[in-house]
Coordinates of C-alpha atoms in Angstrom, one line a residue:
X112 CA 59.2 29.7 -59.9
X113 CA 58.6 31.8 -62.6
X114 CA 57.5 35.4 -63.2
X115 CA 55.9 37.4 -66.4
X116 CA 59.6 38.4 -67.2
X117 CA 58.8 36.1 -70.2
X118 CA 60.9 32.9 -69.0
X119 CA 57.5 31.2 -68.1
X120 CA 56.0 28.6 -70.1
X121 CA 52.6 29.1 -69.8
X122 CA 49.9 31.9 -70.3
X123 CA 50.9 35.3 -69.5
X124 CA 54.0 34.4 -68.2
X125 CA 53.0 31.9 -65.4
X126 CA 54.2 28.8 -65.5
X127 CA 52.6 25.5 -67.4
X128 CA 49.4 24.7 -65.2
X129 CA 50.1 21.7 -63.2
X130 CA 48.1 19.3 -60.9
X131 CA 47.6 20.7 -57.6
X132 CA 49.0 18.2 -54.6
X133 CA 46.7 16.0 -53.0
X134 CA 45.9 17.2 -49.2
X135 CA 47.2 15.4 -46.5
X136 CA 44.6 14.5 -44.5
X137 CA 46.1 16.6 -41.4
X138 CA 42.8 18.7 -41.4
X139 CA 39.9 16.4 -41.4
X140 CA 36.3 17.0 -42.3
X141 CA 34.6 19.5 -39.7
X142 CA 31.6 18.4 -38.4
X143 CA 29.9 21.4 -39.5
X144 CA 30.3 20.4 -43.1
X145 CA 28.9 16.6 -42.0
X146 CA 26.0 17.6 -44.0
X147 CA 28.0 17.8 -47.8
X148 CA 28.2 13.9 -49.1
X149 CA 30.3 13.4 -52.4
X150 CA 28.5 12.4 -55.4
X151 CA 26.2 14.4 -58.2
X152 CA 23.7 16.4 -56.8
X153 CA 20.3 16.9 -57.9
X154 CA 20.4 20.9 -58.8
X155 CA 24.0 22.4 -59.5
X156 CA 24.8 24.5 -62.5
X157 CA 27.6 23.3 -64.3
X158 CA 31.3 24.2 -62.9
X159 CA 33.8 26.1 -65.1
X160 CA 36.6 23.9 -66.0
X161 CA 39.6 24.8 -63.6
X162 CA 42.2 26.7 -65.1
X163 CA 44.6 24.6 -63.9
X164 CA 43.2 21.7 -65.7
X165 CA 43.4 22.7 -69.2
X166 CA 46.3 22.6 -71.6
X167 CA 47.9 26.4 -72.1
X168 CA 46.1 29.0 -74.2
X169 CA 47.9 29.1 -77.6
X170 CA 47.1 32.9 -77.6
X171 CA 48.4 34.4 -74.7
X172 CA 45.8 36.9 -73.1
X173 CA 47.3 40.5 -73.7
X174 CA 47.3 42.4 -70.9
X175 CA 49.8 44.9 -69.9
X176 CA 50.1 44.6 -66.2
X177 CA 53.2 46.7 -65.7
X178 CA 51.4 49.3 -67.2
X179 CA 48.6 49.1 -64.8
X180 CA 50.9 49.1 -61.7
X181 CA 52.6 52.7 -63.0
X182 CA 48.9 54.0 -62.3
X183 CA 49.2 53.3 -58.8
X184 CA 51.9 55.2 -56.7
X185 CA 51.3 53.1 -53.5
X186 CA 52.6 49.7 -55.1
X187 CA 55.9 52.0 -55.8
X188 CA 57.2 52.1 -51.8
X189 CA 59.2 50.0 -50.0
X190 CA 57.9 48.3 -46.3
X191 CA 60.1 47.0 -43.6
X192 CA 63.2 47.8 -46.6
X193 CA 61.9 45.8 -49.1
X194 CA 59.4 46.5 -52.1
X195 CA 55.8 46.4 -50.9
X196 CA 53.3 43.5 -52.1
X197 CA 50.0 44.4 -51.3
X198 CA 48.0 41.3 -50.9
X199 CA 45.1 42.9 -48.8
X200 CA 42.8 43.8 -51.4
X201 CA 40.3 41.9 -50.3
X202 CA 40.4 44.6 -47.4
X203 CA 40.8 47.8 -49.6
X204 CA 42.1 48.2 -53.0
X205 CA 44.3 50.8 -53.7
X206 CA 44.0 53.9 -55.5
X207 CA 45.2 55.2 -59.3
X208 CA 47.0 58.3 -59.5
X209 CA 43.6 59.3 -61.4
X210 CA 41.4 58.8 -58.3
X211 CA 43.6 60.3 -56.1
X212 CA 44.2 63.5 -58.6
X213 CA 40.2 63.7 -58.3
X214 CA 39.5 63.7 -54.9
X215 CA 42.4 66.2 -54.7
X216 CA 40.9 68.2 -57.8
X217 CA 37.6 68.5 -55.8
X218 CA 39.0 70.0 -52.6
X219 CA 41.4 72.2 -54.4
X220 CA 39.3 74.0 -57.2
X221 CA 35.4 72.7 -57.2
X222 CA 34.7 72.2 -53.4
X223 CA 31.2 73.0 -53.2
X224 CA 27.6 71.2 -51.9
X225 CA 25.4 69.7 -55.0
X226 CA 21.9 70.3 -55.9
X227 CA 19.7 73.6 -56.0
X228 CA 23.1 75.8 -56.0
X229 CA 22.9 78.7 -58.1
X230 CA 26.3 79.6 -58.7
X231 CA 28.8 77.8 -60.8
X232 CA 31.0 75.5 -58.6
X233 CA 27.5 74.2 -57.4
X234 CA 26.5 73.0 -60.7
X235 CA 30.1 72.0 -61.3
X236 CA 30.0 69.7 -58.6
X237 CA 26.4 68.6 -59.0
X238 CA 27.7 67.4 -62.3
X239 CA 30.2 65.5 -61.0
X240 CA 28.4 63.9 -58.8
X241 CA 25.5 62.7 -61.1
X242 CA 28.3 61.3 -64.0
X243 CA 29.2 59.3 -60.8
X244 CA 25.8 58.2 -60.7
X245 CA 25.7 57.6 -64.3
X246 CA 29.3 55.5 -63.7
X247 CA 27.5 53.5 -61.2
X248 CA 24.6 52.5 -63.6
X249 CA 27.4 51.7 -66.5
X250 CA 29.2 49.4 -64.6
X251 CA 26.1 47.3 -63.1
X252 CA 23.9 47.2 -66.1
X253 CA 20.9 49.6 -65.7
X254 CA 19.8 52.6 -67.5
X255 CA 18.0 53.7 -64.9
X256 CA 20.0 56.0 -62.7
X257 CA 16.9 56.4 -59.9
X258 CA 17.9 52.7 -59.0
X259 CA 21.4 54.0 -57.8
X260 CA 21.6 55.3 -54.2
X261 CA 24.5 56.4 -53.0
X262 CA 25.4 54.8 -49.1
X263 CA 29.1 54.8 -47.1
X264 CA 29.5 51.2 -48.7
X265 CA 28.0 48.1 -48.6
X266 CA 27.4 48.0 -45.1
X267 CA 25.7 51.3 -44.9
X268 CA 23.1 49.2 -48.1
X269 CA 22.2 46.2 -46.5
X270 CA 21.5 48.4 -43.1
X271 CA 19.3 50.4 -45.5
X272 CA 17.4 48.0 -47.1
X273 CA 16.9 46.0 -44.0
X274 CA 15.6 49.1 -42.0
X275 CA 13.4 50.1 -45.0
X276 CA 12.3 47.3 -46.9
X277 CA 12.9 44.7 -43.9
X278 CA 10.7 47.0 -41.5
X279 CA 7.8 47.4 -44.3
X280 CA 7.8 43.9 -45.5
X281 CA 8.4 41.2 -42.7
X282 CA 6.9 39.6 -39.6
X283 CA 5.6 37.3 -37.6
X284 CA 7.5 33.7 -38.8
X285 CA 9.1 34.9 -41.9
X286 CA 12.3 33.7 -42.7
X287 CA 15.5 35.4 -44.1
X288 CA 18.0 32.8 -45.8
X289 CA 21.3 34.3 -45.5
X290 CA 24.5 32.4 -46.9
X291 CA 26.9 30.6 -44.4
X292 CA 29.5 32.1 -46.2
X293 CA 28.4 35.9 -45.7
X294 CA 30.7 38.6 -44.3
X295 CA 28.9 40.3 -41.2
X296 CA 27.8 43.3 -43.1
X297 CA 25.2 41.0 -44.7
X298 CA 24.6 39.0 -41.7
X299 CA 24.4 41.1 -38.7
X300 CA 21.4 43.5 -40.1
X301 CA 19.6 41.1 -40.9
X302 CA 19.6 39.4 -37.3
X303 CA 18.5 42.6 -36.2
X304 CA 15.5 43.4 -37.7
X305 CA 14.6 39.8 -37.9
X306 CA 14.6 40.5 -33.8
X307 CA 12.7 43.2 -34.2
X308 CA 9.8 41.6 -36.4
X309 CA 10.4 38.7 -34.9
X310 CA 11.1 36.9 -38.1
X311 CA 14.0 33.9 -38.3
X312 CA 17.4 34.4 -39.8
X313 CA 17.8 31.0 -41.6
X314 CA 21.6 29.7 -42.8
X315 CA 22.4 28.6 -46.4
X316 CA 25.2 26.0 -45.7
X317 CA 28.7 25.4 -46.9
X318 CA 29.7 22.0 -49.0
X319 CA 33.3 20.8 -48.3
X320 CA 35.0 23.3 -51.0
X321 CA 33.3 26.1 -50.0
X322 CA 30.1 25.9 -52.6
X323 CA 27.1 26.6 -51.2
X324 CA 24.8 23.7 -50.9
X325 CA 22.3 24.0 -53.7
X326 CA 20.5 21.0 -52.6
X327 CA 20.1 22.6 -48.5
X328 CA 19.1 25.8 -50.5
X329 CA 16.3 24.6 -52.7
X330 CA 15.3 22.4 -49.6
X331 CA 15.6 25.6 -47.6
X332 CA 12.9 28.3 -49.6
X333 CA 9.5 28.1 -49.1
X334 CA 6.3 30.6 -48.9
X335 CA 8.2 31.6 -45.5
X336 CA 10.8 32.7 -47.6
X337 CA 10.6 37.0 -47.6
X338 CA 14.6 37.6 -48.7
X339 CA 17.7 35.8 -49.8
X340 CA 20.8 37.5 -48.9
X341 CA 23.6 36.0 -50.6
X342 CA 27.3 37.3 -51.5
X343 CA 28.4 37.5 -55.4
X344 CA 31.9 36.3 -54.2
X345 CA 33.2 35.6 -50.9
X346 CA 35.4 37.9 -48.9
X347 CA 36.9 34.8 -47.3
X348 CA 36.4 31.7 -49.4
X349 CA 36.5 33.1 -52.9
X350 CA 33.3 31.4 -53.6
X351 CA 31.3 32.9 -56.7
X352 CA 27.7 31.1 -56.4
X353 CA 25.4 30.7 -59.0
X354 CA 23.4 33.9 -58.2
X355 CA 21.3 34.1 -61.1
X356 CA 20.4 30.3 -60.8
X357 CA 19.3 31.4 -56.9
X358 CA 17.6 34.3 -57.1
X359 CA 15.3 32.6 -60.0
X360 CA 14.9 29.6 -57.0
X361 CA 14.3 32.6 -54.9
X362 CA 11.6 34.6 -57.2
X363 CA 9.5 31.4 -57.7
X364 CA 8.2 32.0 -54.0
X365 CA 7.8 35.3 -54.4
X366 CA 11.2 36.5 -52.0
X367 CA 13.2 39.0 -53.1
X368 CA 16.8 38.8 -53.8
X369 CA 20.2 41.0 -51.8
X370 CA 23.1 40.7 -53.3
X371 CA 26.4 41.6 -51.8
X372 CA 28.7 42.7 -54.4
X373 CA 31.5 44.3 -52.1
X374 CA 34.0 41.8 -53.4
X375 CA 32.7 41.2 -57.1
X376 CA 32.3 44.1 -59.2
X377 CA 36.6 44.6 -58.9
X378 CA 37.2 41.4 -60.6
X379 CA 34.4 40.6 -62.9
X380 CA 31.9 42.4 -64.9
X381 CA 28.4 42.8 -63.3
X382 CA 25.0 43.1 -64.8
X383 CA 22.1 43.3 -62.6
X384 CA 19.6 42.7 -65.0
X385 CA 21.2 39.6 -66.0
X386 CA 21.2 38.5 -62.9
X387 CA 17.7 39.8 -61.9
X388 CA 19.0 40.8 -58.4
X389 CA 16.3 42.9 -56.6
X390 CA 18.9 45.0 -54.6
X391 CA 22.7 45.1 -55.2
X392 CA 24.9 46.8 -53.0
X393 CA 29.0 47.2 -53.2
X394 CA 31.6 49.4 -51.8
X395 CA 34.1 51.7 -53.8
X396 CA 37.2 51.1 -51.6
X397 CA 37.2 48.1 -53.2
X398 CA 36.9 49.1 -56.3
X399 CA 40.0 51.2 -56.1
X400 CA 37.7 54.5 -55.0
X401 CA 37.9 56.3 -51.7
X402 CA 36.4 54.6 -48.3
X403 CA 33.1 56.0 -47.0
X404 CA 31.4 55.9 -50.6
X405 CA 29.6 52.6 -51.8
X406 CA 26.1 52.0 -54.3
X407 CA 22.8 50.4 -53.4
X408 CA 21.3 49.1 -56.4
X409 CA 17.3 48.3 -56.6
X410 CA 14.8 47.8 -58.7
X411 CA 12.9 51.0 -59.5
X412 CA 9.5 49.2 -58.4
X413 CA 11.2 48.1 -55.2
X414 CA 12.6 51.5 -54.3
X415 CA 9.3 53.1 -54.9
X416 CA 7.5 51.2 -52.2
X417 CA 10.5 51.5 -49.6
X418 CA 9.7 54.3 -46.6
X419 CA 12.6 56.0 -46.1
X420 CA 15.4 55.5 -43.7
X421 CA 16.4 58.5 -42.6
X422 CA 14.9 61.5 -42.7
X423 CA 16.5 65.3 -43.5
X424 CA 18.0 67.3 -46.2
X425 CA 18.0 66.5 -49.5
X426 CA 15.2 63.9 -49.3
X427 CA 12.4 66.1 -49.7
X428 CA 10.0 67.3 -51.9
X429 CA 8.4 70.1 -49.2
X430 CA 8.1 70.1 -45.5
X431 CA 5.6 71.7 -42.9
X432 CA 4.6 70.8 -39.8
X433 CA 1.4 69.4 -41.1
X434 CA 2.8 67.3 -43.8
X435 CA 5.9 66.3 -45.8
X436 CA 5.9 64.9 -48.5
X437 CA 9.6 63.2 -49.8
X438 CA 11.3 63.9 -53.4
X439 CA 11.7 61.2 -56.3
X440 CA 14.2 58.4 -56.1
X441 CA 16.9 58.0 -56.0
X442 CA 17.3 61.3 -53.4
X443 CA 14.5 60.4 -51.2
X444 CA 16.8 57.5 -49.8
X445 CA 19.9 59.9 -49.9
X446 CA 19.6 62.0 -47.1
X447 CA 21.9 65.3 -46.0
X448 CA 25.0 65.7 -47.9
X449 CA 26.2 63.0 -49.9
X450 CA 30.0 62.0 -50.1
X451 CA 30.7 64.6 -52.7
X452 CA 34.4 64.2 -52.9
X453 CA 33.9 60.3 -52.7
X454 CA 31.9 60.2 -55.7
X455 CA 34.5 62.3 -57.8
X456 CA 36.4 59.7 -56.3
X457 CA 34.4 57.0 -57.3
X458 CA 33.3 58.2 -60.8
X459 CA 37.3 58.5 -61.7
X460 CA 37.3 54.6 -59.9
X461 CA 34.8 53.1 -62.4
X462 CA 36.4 54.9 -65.8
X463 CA 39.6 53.7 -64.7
X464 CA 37.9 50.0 -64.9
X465 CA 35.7 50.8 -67.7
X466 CA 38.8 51.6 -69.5
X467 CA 40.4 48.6 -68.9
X468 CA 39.9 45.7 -71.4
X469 CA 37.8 43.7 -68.7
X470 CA 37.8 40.4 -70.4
X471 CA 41.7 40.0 -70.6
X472 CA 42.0 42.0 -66.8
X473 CA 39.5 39.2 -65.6
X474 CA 41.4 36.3 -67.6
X475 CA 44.2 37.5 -65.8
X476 CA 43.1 37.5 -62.7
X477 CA 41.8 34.3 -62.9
X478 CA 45.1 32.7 -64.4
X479 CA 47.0 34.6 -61.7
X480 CA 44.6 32.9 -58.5
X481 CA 45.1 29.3 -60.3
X482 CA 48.9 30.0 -60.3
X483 CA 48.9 31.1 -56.5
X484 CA 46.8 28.1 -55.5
X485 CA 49.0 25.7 -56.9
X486 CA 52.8 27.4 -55.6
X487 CA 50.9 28.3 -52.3
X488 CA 49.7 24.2 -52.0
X489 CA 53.5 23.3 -52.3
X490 CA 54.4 25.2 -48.8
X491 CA 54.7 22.2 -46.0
X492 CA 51.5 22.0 -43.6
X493 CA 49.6 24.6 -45.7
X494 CA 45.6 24.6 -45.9
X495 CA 44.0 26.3 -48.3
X496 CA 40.3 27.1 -46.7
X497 CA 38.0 27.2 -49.9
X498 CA 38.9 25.9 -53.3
X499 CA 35.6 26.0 -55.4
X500 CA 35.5 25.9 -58.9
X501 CA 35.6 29.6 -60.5
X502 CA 36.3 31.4 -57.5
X503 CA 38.2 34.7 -57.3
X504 CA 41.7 35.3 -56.3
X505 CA 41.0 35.2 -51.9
X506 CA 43.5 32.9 -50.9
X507 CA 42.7 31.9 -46.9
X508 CA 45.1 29.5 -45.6
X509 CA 46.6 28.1 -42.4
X510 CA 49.8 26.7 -41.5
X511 CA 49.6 23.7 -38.7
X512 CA 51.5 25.1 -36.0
X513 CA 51.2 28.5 -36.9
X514 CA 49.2 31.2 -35.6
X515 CA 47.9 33.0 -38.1
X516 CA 49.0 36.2 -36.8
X517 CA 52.0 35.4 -35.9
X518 CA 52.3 35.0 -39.6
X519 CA 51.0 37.6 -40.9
X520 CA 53.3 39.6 -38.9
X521 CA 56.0 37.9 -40.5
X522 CA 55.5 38.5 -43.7
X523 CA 55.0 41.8 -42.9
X524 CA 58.4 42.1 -42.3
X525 CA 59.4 41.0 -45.7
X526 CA 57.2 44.3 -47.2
X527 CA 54.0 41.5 -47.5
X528 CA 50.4 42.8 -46.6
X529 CA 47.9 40.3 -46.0
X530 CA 45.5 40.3 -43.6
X531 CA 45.3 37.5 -40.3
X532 CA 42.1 37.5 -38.0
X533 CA 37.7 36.1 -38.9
X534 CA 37.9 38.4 -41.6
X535 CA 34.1 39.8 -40.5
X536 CA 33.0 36.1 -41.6
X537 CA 32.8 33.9 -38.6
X538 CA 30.3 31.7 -39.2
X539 CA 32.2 30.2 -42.7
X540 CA 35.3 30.1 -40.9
X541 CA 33.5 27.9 -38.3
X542 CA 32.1 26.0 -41.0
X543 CA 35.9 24.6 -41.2
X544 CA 36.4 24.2 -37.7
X545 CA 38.8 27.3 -37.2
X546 CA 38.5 30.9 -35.8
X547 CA 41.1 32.4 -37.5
X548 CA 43.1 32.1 -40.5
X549 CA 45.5 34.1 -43.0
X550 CA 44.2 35.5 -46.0
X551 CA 46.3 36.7 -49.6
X552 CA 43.9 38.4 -52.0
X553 CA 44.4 38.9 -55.3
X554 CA 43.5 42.2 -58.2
X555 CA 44.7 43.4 -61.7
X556 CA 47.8 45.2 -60.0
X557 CA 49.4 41.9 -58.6
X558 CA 51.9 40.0 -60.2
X559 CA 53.6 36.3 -60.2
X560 CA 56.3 37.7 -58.6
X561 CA 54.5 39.0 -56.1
X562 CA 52.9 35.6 -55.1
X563 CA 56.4 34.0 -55.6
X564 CA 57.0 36.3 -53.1
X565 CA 55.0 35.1 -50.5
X566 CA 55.1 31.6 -51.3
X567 CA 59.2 32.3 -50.5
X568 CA 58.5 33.9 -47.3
X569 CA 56.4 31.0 -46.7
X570 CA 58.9 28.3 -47.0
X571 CA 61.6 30.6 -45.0
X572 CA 59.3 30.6 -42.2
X573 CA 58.7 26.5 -42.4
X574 CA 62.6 26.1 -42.5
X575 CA 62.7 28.8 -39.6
X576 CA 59.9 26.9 -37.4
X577 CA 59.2 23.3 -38.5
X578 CA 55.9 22.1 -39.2
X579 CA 54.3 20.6 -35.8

């Protein structure tokens, strides 16, 4: 195998693509996916053309990703006495010395609360925090910084919207069409206030790669329709729908549109208006920013009419006992103190990105998932659960025989992180028949040596175990 220390043959150092092996049939067709027949369908956008497909680039994409790895100290220790390969992005990414130097820079010299301070660190951190806001709105397209509300993460958004939005807007009969391939975070919410309103939580299902099944979808919307949930790239499968194409489906009927950007913004540039999204939501630990900060995007017209959530500081505009009346967005759905040291955080997170040349980082992502699909496929008894066109670098697999972790555990004794369990996404693991699987996930920071890593901790373990 062959690594970007310059004796590969292909793009960026990987080796010439190749065909991928042909499965061997050990896994057969779930009868969950029964519903997926082969053959054109009716709606689909057009697929990207595989990388693996296409003939080498005769410009090789320039990116520097040794230079990228200095910035982050954590890939610089060694686990179990060997040199760590973090492959559990798809988990949490990890953090540049810049983000870390912030957070740090907070506590140690401008530690203070934001807003209506009158002395100097106030407005110092109340500066801070608003270029994070300002970051935010860069990086997903608007110019208006009232549609960015700061939340713990993505979770913390979908709750939001779901308690606000969902309690103002649905009831008896209405119908919620949520993704089969949906982490819990933009599953469970939804089943709750559906309860409450006593409205129906309908599935989206899964095609055979992992797509979602444009045909079931269109089928699926109708003036029932109050909200599509769907995810802008699976935490599991690596799926990337067509979310424009959908939520223009979804707008004909008058539904609005959540999008679930936890695992998208990291690995390929976002615009919301482009997309048309009525609320978009992701998390900054997985945008290489500290945990317990995340953004709920929403159209300014949408937030205006929400009630808010939760009610205390920093949400008002006055308060008696008579009457209270609630300040302007975004605040109003922001209530007590923020995450002020996660922001810094985060606003350090998103210029880190925005200074990286995002079309060659995302070309290299993309090259480095097709290389990592096709080494992983040569392991003996290996599954690869998901293998859409255009999907992002989320590598779930199985071994037959293995338990996946029992696995896990073993390559965590060769200084390999990946991450074994439902990966909060049950119901598109049980689209495949399975409860549990292992899952390798890919950003900027990883390397071809790092995958020829695993894929030779992979084989070691077939030669140590047999496939049964």
């Amino acid at each position: 195998m062959t690594t970007p220390d310059g004796h590969g043959g292909g793009p960026i150092g990987f080796p010439a693509p190749g065909p991928r092996p042909t499965p061997t049939g050990a896994f057969p067709l779930p009868s969950a996916l029964s519903h997926a027949v082969t053959g054109a369908r009716y709606w689909l956008p057009q697929p990207p053309t595989p990388v693996t497909s296409t003939a080498s680039a005769p410009h090789p994409v320039a990116f520097d990703v040794e230079t990228v790895r200095r910035d982050f100290p954590q890939l610089h220790r060694e686990v179990a006495g060997r040199p760590l390969v973090w492959l559990d992005n798809g988990a949490t990414t990890l953090k540049p010395r810049q983000v870390i130097e912030a957070v740090g820079e907070h506590y140690a010299r401008e530690a203070s609360n934001v807003h209506r301070g009158a002395h100097t660190l106030a407005r110092r951190a109340t500066q801070v925090y608003e270029e994070g806001r300002e970051e935010a709105a860069k990086l997903l397209g608007t110019r208006d910084t009232g549609e960015i509300v700061f939340v713990r993460g993505t979770t913390e958004a979908v709750n939001l919207v779901a308690q606000s939005w969902g309690r103002a807007n649905l009831g008896v009969g209405d119908e919620i069409l949520v993704s089969a391939a949906e982490h819990h975070s933009n599953l469970v919410p939804w089943q709750l206030i559906a309860k409450e309103r006593r409205a129906r939580v309908v599935p989206i299902p899964l095609l055979p790669d992992g797509r979602l099944d444009q045909d079931a979808y269109r089928d699926l919307l109708s003036n029932k329709t109050r909200l599509v949930a769907l995810t802008h790239a699976s935490n599991t499968l690596g799926t990337v729908p067509p979310v424009a194409e959908m939520t223009a489906l979804a707008h004909r009927w008058g539904a609005r549109v959540l999008v679930d950007g936890a695992q998208a913004v990291c690995h390929f540039p976002v615009d919301v208006t482009e997309l048309d999204a009525d609320f978009y939501a992701f998390s900054g630990h997985k945008v290489f920013a500290p945990t317990g900060i995340g953004v709920l995007f929403g159209k300014r017209e949408v937030l205006e009419a929400m009630p808010p959530w939760q009610g205390g500081g920093n949400m008002i505009d006055s308060v008696s006992f008579g009457k209270t009346s609630y300040a302007p967005l975004p605040h109003r759905l922001e209530a007590g103190t923020g995450h002020i040291a996660g922001v810094a955080g985060l606003r350090a997170a998103l210029r880190y990105l925005a200074g990286l040349d995002r079309e060659a980082a995302t070309t290299y992502e993309e090259r480095l998932a097709a290389y990592a699909t096709r080494v992983l496929s040569t392991v003996p008894g290996i599954r690869i659960l998901g293998t859409a066109p255009g999907k992002i670098g989320v590598l779930t697999f199985l071994r037959a025989g293995a338990d996946p972790m029992d696995l896990a555990g073993r390559l965590d004794q060769r200084g390999i992180a990946v991450r074994a369990g439902h990966h909060c996404a049950q119901p598109a693991l049980a689209a495949y028949g399975v409860t549990s699987a292992v899952r390798a996930s890919l950003a900027v920071y990883n390397t071809a040596r790092e995958v020829d890593a695993l894929v030779s901790a992979l084989h070691e373990a077939v030669g140590a175990q047999g496939v049964r």
